[in-house]
Amino acid sequence: MRIRQRYYDVFSYFYDWVIKLHSQDKSLWLRHYLSRKSGVKSTDKVLDLCTGTGALAIILSQYTPQGMVIGLDFSLGMLKKAREKAKTLKRKNLYWVVADAGALPFKSGTFDVITCSHAMYELTGKTRRLALENIKRCLRPGGRFCMMEHEEPKHPFIKFLYHLRLLSMGKEGREIVRHELEELKNIFTNVVKEITPTGRTKLICGEKGN
């Protein structure tokens, strides 16, 4: 755990560049797309899981002026970058929490929406199973979980980086990519996958049953 935390603390200095390279989303359009597709309302309580440097959490806070957004990550380095980004915005509905995705420190039924952008593939094994269980637990009945991940890129170099990431996940990680819809349908209802208009990214959303 500590080794992974240290890795992401260092990675925080390059994280935004890597995500932009993969998704070609320099204007953060995809984050707005995810926010709208999540169905988030102005008064909702939202958790952005594995928030990284906070790009999605910051945008979600625009959609919830009377609500609350929490960006959660286990890397203090990532959250320091997130706070730096958000500092000038002075939003009173945006908070940062250091915690592990497999042990969310919130009461059951706390959130209307939980999101995860370009990070679910980093969670494998027991951590991933616990994270998905905690997501379901922390959603209110009828609440929505939306995750965004890369589709396999066509550009040779970016495709190489994509497969390098899958390789780092090991055999289990690669199986998750192949069978993620079945996995999510065992936990959530009304699971829908769509390819975003850019063609480089996929969005999967599901709901917690009543």
XYZ file of C-alpha atoms in Angstrom:
210
model
C 0.000 0.000 0.000
C 2.693 2.507 0.973
C 4.669 1.755 -2.196
C 1.572 2.401 -4.339
C 0.808 5.588 -2.437
C 4.349 6.808 -3.014
C 4.092 5.903 -6.694
C 0.934 8.009 -7.114
C 2.426 10.843 -5.076
C 5.199 11.018 -7.693
C 2.808 10.338 -10.580
C 0.725 13.355 -9.557
C 3.288 15.569 -11.305
C 2.567 13.856 -14.658
C -1.027 12.639 -14.164
C -2.877 15.404 -15.984
C -0.537 15.202 -18.981
C -0.980 11.421 -19.304
C -4.787 11.618 -19.068
C -4.924 14.372 -21.675
C -2.636 12.385 -23.964
C -4.838 9.284 -23.744
C -8.215 10.993 -24.027
C -7.189 14.030 -26.128
C -9.468 15.994 -23.780
C -7.507 19.196 -23.342
C -10.666 21.252 -22.764
C -12.020 18.810 -20.132
C -15.095 18.309 -22.323
C -15.271 14.641 -21.302
C -15.539 15.587 -17.633
C -18.529 17.770 -18.423
C -19.964 14.951 -20.521
C -19.646 12.511 -17.614
C -21.177 15.048 -15.228
C -24.223 15.535 -17.430
C -24.647 11.808 -18.119
C -24.507 11.048 -14.391
C -27.786 12.922 -13.979
C -26.331 14.983 -11.151
C -28.659 17.656 -9.752
C -27.838 20.996 -8.145
C -28.565 19.759 -4.595
C -26.924 16.318 -4.890
C -24.198 14.880 -2.700
C -21.486 13.507 -4.978
C -18.372 11.422 -4.374
C -15.600 11.390 -6.968
C -13.656 8.219 -6.260
C -9.906 8.096 -6.981
C -10.163 11.767 -7.828
C -6.471 12.160 -8.684
C -5.713 15.833 -9.192
C -9.388 16.704 -8.902
C -10.326 17.637 -12.485
C -13.700 15.877 -12.398
C -14.534 16.843 -8.806
C -13.943 20.497 -9.605
C -16.265 20.330 -12.612
C -18.905 18.398 -10.668
C -18.921 21.199 -8.090
C -20.170 23.503 -10.862
C -23.210 21.264 -11.304
C -24.015 21.082 -7.556
C -24.058 24.685 -6.265
C -26.497 23.773 -3.463
C -25.043 20.313 -2.934
C -21.653 18.875 -2.050
C -18.785 17.199 -3.879
C -16.086 15.151 -2.183
C -12.946 14.216 -4.080
C -11.358 11.135 -2.515
C -7.944 9.632 -3.139
C -5.426 7.639 -1.127
C -2.530 9.725 -2.489
C -1.791 12.879 -0.555
C 0.349 14.067 -3.460
C -2.623 13.870 -5.819
C -4.868 15.743 -3.399
C -2.276 18.479 -2.917
C -2.406 19.082 -6.670
C -6.210 19.034 -6.526
C -6.279 21.643 -3.763
C -3.897 23.848 -5.736
C -6.234 23.708 -8.738
C -9.317 24.487 -6.666
C -7.763 27.185 -4.495
C -8.663 30.130 -6.710
C -12.253 28.895 -7.199
C -13.133 29.284 -3.501
C -16.041 26.857 -3.759
C -17.709 26.084 -0.469
C -19.268 22.845 -1.738
C -15.976 21.104 -2.614
C -13.998 18.956 -0.160
C -11.010 16.600 -0.284
C -10.642 13.362 1.677
C -7.626 11.063 1.993
C -8.916 7.472 2.123
C -8.705 4.103 0.414
C -11.304 3.196 -2.219
C -11.802 -0.181 -0.557
C -12.721 1.331 2.808
C -14.879 4.394 2.222
C -15.347 6.341 5.488
C -18.983 7.291 4.890
C -22.361 6.146 6.170
C -24.544 3.950 3.984
C -26.800 5.850 1.575
C -24.809 9.096 1.792
C -24.426 9.934 -1.908
C -26.744 10.552 -4.844
C -23.981 10.058 -7.395
C -20.553 8.405 -7.271
C -18.119 8.849 -10.145
C -14.734 7.439 -11.074
C -12.779 8.783 -14.031
C -9.866 6.850 -15.557
C -9.059 5.047 -12.312
C -11.187 1.890 -11.917
C -8.647 -0.171 -13.849
C -6.063 0.693 -11.219
C -8.115 -1.231 -8.652
C -7.677 -4.981 -8.844
C -8.169 -7.976 -6.612
C -9.627 -7.471 -3.178
C -9.421 -3.675 -3.378
C -11.633 -3.554 -6.473
C -14.227 -5.889 -4.982
C -14.337 -3.887 -1.768
C -14.502 -0.615 -3.697
C -17.519 -1.751 -5.717
C -19.238 -3.048 -2.570
C -18.567 0.266 -0.838
C -19.827 2.259 -3.804
C -23.114 0.383 -3.684
C -23.324 0.744 0.109
C -22.664 4.489 0.046
C -25.201 5.234 -2.697
C -28.762 6.028 -1.755
C -31.429 3.752 -3.301
C -31.740 4.821 -6.929
C -28.372 6.567 -6.809
C -26.041 6.320 -9.811
C -22.474 5.151 -10.302
C -20.681 6.321 -13.441
C -17.173 5.366 -14.486
C -15.180 6.600 -17.449
C -12.280 4.686 -18.987
C -10.193 4.669 -22.147
C -11.213 2.699 -25.182
C -8.315 0.998 -26.946
C -6.552 3.846 -28.793
C -5.680 3.750 -32.495
C -2.592 5.962 -32.323
C 0.408 3.562 -32.108
C 2.211 5.296 -29.238
C -0.914 5.908 -27.189
C -2.008 2.331 -27.900
C 1.356 1.174 -26.549
C 0.783 3.157 -23.337
C -2.711 1.678 -23.022
C -1.458 -1.895 -23.309
C 1.411 -1.116 -20.953
C -1.193 -0.077 -18.404
C -3.148 -3.324 -18.919
C 0.072 -5.302 -18.569
C 0.770 -3.619 -15.234
C -2.640 -4.824 -14.014
C -1.662 -8.479 -14.430
C -3.852 -11.328 -15.646
C -6.734 -10.468 -13.319
C -6.739 -6.864 -14.465
C -6.956 -7.852 -18.113
C -9.858 -10.180 -17.301
C -11.656 -7.277 -15.603
C -11.416 -5.228 -18.800
C -12.924 -8.098 -20.809
C -15.761 -8.811 -18.382
C -16.425 -5.471 -16.690
C -20.051 -5.236 -17.845
C -20.921 -8.620 -16.347
C -19.174 -7.648 -13.124
C -21.037 -4.357 -12.832
C -24.396 -5.926 -13.728
C -23.988 -8.262 -10.740
C -23.834 -5.201 -8.470
C -25.927 -2.473 -10.102
C -29.122 -2.285 -12.124
C -29.721 -0.617 -15.515
C -26.033 -0.819 -16.434
C -25.388 0.926 -19.750
C -22.140 1.337 -21.685
C -21.635 3.946 -24.361
C -18.724 5.226 -26.395
C -18.328 8.976 -26.102
C -18.503 11.132 -29.254
C -14.695 11.376 -29.297
C -14.516 7.606 -29.868
C -11.564 7.355 -27.474
C -13.409 6.924 -24.208
C -16.210 4.776 -22.802
C -18.731 5.640 -20.127
C -20.480 2.992 -18.024
C -23.308 3.932 -15.637
C -25.474 1.859 -13.325
C -27.923 2.372 -10.480
C -28.362 1.058 -6.971
C -31.613 -0.853 -6.803
C -34.353 0.285 -4.434
